[in-house]
CSV table of C-alpha atoms and ligand atoms in Angstrom, one decimal:
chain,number,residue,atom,x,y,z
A,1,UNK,CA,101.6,241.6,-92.5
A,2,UNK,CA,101.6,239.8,-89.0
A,3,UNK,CA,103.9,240.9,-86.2
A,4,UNK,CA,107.1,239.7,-86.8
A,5,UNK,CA,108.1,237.1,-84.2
A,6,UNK,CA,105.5,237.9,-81.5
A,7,UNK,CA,107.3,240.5,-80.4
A,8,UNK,CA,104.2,243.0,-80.8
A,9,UNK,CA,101.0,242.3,-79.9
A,10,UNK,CA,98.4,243.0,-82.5
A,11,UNK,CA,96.4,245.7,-81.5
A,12,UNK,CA,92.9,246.9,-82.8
A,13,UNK,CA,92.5,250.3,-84.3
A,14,UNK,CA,89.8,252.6,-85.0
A,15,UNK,CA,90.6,255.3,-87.6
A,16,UNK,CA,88.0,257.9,-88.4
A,17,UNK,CA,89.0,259.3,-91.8
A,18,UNK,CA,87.0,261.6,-94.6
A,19,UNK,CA,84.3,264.3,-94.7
A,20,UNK,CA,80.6,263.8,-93.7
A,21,UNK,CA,77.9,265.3,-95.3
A,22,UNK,CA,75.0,266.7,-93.7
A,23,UNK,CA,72.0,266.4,-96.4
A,24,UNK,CA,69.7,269.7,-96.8
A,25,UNK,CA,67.6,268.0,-99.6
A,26,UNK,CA,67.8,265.0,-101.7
A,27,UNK,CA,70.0,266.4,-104.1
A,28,UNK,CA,72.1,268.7,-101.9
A,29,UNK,CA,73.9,268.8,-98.4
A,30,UNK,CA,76.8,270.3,-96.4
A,31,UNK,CA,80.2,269.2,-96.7
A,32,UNK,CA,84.1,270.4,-96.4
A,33,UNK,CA,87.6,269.9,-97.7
A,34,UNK,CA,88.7,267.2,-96.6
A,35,UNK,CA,89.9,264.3,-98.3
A,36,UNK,CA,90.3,261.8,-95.9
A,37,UNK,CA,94.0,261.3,-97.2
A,38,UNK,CA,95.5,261.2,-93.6
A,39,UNK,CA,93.0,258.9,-92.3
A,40,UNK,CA,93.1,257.0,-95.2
A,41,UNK,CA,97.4,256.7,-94.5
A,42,UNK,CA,97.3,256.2,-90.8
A,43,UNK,CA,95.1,253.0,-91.3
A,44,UNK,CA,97.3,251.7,-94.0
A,45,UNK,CA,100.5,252.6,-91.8
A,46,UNK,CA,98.7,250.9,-89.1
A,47,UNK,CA,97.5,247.9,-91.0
A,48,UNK,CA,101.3,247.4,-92.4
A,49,UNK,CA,102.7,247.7,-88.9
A,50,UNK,CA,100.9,244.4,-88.7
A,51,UNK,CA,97.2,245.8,-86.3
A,52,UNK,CA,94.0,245.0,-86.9
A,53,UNK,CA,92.3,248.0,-88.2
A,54,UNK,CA,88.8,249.5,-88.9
A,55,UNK,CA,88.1,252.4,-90.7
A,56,UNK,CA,85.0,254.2,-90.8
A,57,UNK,CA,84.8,257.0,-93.0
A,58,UNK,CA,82.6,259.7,-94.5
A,59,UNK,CA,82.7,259.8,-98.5
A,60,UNK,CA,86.4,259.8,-100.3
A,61,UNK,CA,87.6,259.5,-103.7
A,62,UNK,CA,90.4,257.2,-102.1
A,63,UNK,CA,90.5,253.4,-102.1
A,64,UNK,CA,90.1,251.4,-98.9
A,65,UNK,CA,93.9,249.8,-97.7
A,66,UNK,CA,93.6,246.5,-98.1
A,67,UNK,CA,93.1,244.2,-95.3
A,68,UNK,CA,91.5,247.4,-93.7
A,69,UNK,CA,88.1,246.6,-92.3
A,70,UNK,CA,85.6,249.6,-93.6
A,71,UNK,CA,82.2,251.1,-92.5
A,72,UNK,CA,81.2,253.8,-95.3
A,73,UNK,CA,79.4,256.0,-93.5
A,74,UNK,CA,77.5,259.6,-94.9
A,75,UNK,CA,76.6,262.0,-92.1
A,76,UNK,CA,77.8,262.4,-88.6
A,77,UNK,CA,75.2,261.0,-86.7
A,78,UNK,CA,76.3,257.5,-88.9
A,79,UNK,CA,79.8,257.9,-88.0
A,80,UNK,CA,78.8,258.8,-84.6
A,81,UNK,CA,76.8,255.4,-84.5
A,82,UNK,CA,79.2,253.3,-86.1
A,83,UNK,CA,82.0,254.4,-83.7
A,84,UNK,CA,79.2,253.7,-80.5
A,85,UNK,CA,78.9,250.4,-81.9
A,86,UNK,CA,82.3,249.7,-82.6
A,87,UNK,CA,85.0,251.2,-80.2
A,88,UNK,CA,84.3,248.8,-76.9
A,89,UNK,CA,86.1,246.1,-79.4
A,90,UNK,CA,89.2,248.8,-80.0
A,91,UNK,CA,93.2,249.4,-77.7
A,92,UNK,CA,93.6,252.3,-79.8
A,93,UNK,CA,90.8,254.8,-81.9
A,94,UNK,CA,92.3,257.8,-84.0
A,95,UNK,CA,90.0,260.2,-85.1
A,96,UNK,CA,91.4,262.1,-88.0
A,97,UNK,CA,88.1,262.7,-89.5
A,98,UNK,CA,86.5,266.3,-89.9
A,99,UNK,CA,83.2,265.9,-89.1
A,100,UNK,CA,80.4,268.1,-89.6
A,101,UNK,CA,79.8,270.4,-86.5
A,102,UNK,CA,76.6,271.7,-87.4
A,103,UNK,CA,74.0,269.5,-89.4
A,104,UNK,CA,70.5,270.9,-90.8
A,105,UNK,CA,67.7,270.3,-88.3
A,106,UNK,CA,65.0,269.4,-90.9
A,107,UNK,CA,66.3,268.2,-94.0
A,108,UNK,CA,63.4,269.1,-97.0
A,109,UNK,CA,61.9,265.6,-97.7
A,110,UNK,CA,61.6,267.2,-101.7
A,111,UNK,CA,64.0,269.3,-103.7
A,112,UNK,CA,64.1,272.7,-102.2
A,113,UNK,CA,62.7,275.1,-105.5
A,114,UNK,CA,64.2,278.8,-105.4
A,115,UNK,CA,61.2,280.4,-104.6
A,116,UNK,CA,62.1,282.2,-101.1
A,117,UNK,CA,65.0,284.6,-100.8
A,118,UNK,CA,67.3,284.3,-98.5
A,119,UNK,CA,66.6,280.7,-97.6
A,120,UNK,CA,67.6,280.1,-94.2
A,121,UNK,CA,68.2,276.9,-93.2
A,122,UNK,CA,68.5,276.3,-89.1
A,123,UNK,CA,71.9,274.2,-88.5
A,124,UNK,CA,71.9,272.3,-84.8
A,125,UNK,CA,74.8,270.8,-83.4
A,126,UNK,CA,76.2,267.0,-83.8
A,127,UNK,CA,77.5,265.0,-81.3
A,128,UNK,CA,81.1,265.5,-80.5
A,129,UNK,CA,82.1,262.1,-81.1
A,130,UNK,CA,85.7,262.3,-80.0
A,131,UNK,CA,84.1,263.9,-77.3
A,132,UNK,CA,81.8,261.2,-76.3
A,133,UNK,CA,84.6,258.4,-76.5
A,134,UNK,CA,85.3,258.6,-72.8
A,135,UNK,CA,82.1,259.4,-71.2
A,136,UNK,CA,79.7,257.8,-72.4
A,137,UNK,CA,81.1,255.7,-74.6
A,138,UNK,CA,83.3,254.1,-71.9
A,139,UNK,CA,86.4,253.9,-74.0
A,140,UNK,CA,89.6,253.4,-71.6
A,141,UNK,CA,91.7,252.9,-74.4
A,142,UNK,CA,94.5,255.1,-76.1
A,143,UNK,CA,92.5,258.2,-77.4
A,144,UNK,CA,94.1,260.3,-80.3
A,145,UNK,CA,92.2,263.4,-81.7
A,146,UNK,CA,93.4,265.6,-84.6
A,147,UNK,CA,92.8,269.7,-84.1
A,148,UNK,CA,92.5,271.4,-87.3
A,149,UNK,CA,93.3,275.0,-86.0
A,150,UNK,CA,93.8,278.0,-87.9
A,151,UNK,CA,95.1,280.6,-85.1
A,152,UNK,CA,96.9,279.8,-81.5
A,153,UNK,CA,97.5,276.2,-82.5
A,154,UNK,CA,99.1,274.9,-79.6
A,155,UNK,CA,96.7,276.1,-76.5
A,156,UNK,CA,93.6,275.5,-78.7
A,157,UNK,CA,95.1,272.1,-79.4
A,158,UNK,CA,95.9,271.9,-75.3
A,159,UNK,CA,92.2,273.0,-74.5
A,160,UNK,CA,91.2,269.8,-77.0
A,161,UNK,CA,93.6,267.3,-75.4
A,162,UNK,CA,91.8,268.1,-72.0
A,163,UNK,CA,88.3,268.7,-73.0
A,164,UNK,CA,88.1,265.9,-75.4
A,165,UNK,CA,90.3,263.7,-72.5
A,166,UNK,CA,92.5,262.3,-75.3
A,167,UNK,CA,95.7,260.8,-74.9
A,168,UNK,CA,97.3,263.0,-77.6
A,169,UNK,CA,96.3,265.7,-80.2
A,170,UNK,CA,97.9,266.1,-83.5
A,171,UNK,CA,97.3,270.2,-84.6
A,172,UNK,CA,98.0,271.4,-87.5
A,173,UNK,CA,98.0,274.8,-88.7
A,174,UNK,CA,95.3,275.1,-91.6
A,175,UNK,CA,96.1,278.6,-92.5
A,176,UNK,CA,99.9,277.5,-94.3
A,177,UNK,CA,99.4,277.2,-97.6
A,178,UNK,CA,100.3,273.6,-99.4
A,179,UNK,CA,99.9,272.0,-96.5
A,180,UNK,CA,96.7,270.5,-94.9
A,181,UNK,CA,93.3,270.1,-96.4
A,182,UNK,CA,93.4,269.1,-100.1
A,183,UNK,CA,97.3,268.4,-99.9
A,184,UNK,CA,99.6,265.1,-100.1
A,185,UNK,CA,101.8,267.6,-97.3
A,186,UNK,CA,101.4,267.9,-93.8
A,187,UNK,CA,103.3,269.6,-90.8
A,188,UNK,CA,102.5,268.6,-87.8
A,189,UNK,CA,102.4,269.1,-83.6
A,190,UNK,CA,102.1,266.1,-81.8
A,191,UNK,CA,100.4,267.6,-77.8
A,192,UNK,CA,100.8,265.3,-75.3
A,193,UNK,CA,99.5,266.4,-71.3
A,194,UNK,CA,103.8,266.7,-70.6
A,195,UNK,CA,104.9,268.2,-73.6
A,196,UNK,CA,104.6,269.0,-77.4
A,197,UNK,CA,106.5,267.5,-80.5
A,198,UNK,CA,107.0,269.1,-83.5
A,199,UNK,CA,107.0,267.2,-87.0
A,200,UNK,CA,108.6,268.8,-89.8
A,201,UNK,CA,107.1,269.1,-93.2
A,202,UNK,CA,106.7,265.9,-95.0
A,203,UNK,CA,104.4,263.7,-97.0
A,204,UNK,CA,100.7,262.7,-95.7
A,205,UNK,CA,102.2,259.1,-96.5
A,206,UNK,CA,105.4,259.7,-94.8
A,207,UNK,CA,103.9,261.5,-91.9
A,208,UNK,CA,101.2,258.4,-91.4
A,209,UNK,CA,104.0,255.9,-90.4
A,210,UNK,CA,105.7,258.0,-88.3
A,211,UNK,CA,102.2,259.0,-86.8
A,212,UNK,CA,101.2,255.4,-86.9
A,213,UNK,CA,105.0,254.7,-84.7
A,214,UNK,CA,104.4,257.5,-82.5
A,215,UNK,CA,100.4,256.3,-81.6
A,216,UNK,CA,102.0,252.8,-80.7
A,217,UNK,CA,104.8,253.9,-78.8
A,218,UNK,CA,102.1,255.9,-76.4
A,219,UNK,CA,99.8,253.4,-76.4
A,220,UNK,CA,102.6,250.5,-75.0
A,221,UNK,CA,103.7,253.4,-72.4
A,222,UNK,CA,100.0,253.2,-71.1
A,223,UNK,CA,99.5,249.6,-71.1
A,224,UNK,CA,103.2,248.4,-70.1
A,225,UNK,CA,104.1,246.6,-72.6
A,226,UNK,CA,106.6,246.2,-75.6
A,227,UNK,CA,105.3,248.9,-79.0
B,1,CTP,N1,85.3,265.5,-83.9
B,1,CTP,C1,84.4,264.5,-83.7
B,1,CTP,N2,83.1,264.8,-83.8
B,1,CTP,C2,82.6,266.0,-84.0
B,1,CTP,C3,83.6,267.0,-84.2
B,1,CTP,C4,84.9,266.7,-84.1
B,1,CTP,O1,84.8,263.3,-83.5
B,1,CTP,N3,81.3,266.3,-84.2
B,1,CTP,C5,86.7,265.2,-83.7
B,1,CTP,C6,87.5,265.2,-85.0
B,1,CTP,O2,87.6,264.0,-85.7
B,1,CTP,C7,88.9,265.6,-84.5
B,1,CTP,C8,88.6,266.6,-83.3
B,1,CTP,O3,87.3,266.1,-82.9
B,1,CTP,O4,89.7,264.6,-84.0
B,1,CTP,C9,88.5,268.0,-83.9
B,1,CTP,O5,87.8,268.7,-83.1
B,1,CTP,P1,87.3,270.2,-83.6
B,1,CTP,O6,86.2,270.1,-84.5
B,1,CTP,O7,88.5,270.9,-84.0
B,1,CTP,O8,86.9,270.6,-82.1
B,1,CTP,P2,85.7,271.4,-81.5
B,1,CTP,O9,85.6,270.9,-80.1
B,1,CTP,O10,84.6,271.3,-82.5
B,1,CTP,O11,86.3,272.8,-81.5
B,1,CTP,P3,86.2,274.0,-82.5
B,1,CTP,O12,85.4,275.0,-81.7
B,1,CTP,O13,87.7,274.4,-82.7
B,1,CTP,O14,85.6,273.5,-83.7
C-alpha cells in the first residue's frame, strides 16, 4: 500500500526476525525458541503502513509478508553479513531477532559418532550485530534493539539502549508465562534515553502495528519531518 497522498515519505526498513542456528555437525547445530513471529509482524505492520521493507531472517515456519523483500539467512555470522551489506541503504533497522551469542568454533566436517563422553564442544562469541550498527557499520539511522530479559528488565534494557547506542529498546520480560517466546502474546516496555513506555498485554499482531506507529513516530522526531 503506497503512502496515502504523499503525506509520508516511504521509508526503508530493516527488520531482523527468527532464530539462527549455529551448526556443530552436518546433521546437528545450536538453536533457540524463537519463532520469529514478532519480526515477522513488525515487517508486515511496516510494509502495510506503506515502507519499503527488508527482512532478513534466521529459519521460521512463518511465511514471508508479501511485498517484503527477504534474505533467508542460517547462522549469525550470515545475518551479521547480510545486515553489513545491507543497512547503509536503510532510515530505520529493527532488530527483533535472537541471535546466537555463542557459535561452535570448529564445526566437525563429518557426523560426530558417540564415542567420547562428555563431548565438549568450545563455543566462541558472534558478533554483536546490533552492536556493530553504529560503529562500524556507520549506520546514522533510527536504531531499534529488542532485550529479551528475564530479571531487572528495565536497567538491563537501559544498559542495552546505551551500550548498543540504539534509539530505543523494546524489553520484555521472558520469565511471564504465555507471553514471549513461542507465544502469539506479548507485553512490552518501550526504553527510550528520556523515559520508558509501558504496553499492555496484547497480541504479537496487535502489538506490531502499534510497534511499527511508535518506530515511525521516533524516527520523524529525529529527522524533522511528518511520521
Ligand atoms: N543482537 C544482535 N547480535 C547478536 C546478539 C544480539 O544483533 N549477536 C541483538 C538482538 O537482535 C536484540 C539485541 O541485540 O535486538 C538483544 O541483545 P541481547 O542478546 O539481549 O544482548 P547482549 O548484549 O548479548 O546481552 P546479554 O548479556 O543480556 O545477552
Amino acid at each position: 500500500m503506497p503512502p496515502p497522498g504523499g503525506q509520508t515519505r516511504r521509508v526503508r526498513i530493516l527488520v531482523t526476525a527468527g532464530p539462527t542456528r549455529e551448526p556443530i555437525d552436518p546433521v546437528r547445530f545450536l538453536t533457540n525458541r524463537s519463532s520469529g513471529k514478532m519480526g515477522y509482524a513488525l515487517a508486515h505492520a511496516f510494509q502495510h503502513a506503506g515502507h519499503s521493507v527488508l527482512l532478513v531472517s534466521g529459519p521460521t515456519d512463518l511465511d514471508v509478508p508479501d511485498h517484503v523483500d527477504f534474505i533467508p539467512v542460517e547462522t549469525a555470522a550470515d545475518m551479521c553479513d547480510a545486515v553489513r551489506h545491507s543497512i547503509g541503504r536503510m532510515d530505520i533497522a529493527v532488530f527483533a531477532a535472537a541471535v546466537a551469542d555463542y557459535t561452535v568454533r570448529d564445526p566437525a566436517p563429518e557426523k560426530i559418532k558417540k564415542s567420547s563422553d562428555p563431548l565438549t564442544l568450545e563455543l566462541v562469541k558472534t558478533t554483536d550485530i546490533l552492536g556493530s550498527a553504529r560503529e562500524p557499520f556507520g549506520f546514522e539511522g533510527t536504531l531499534v534493539g529488542f532485550a529479551a530479559e528475564t530479571n531487572d528488565l528495565e536497567a538491563n534494557a537501559r544498559d542495552k539502549l546505551t551500550r548498543k547506542r540504539c534509539d530505543l529498546i523494546i524489553a520484555n520480560d521472558v520469565s511471564k508465562p504465555g507471553i514471549g517466546f513461542d507465544s502469539d502474546r506479548n507485553e512490552v516496555l518501550l526504553v527510550y534515553p528520556t523515559h520508558n513506555e509501558q504496553v499492555p498485554e496484547t497480541t504479537k499482531h496487535d502489538l506490531a502495528h502499534r510497534l511499527a506507529h511508535a518506530i515511525l513516530t521516533l524516527h520523524a522526531e529525529r529527522v524533522g519531518c511528518e511520521p
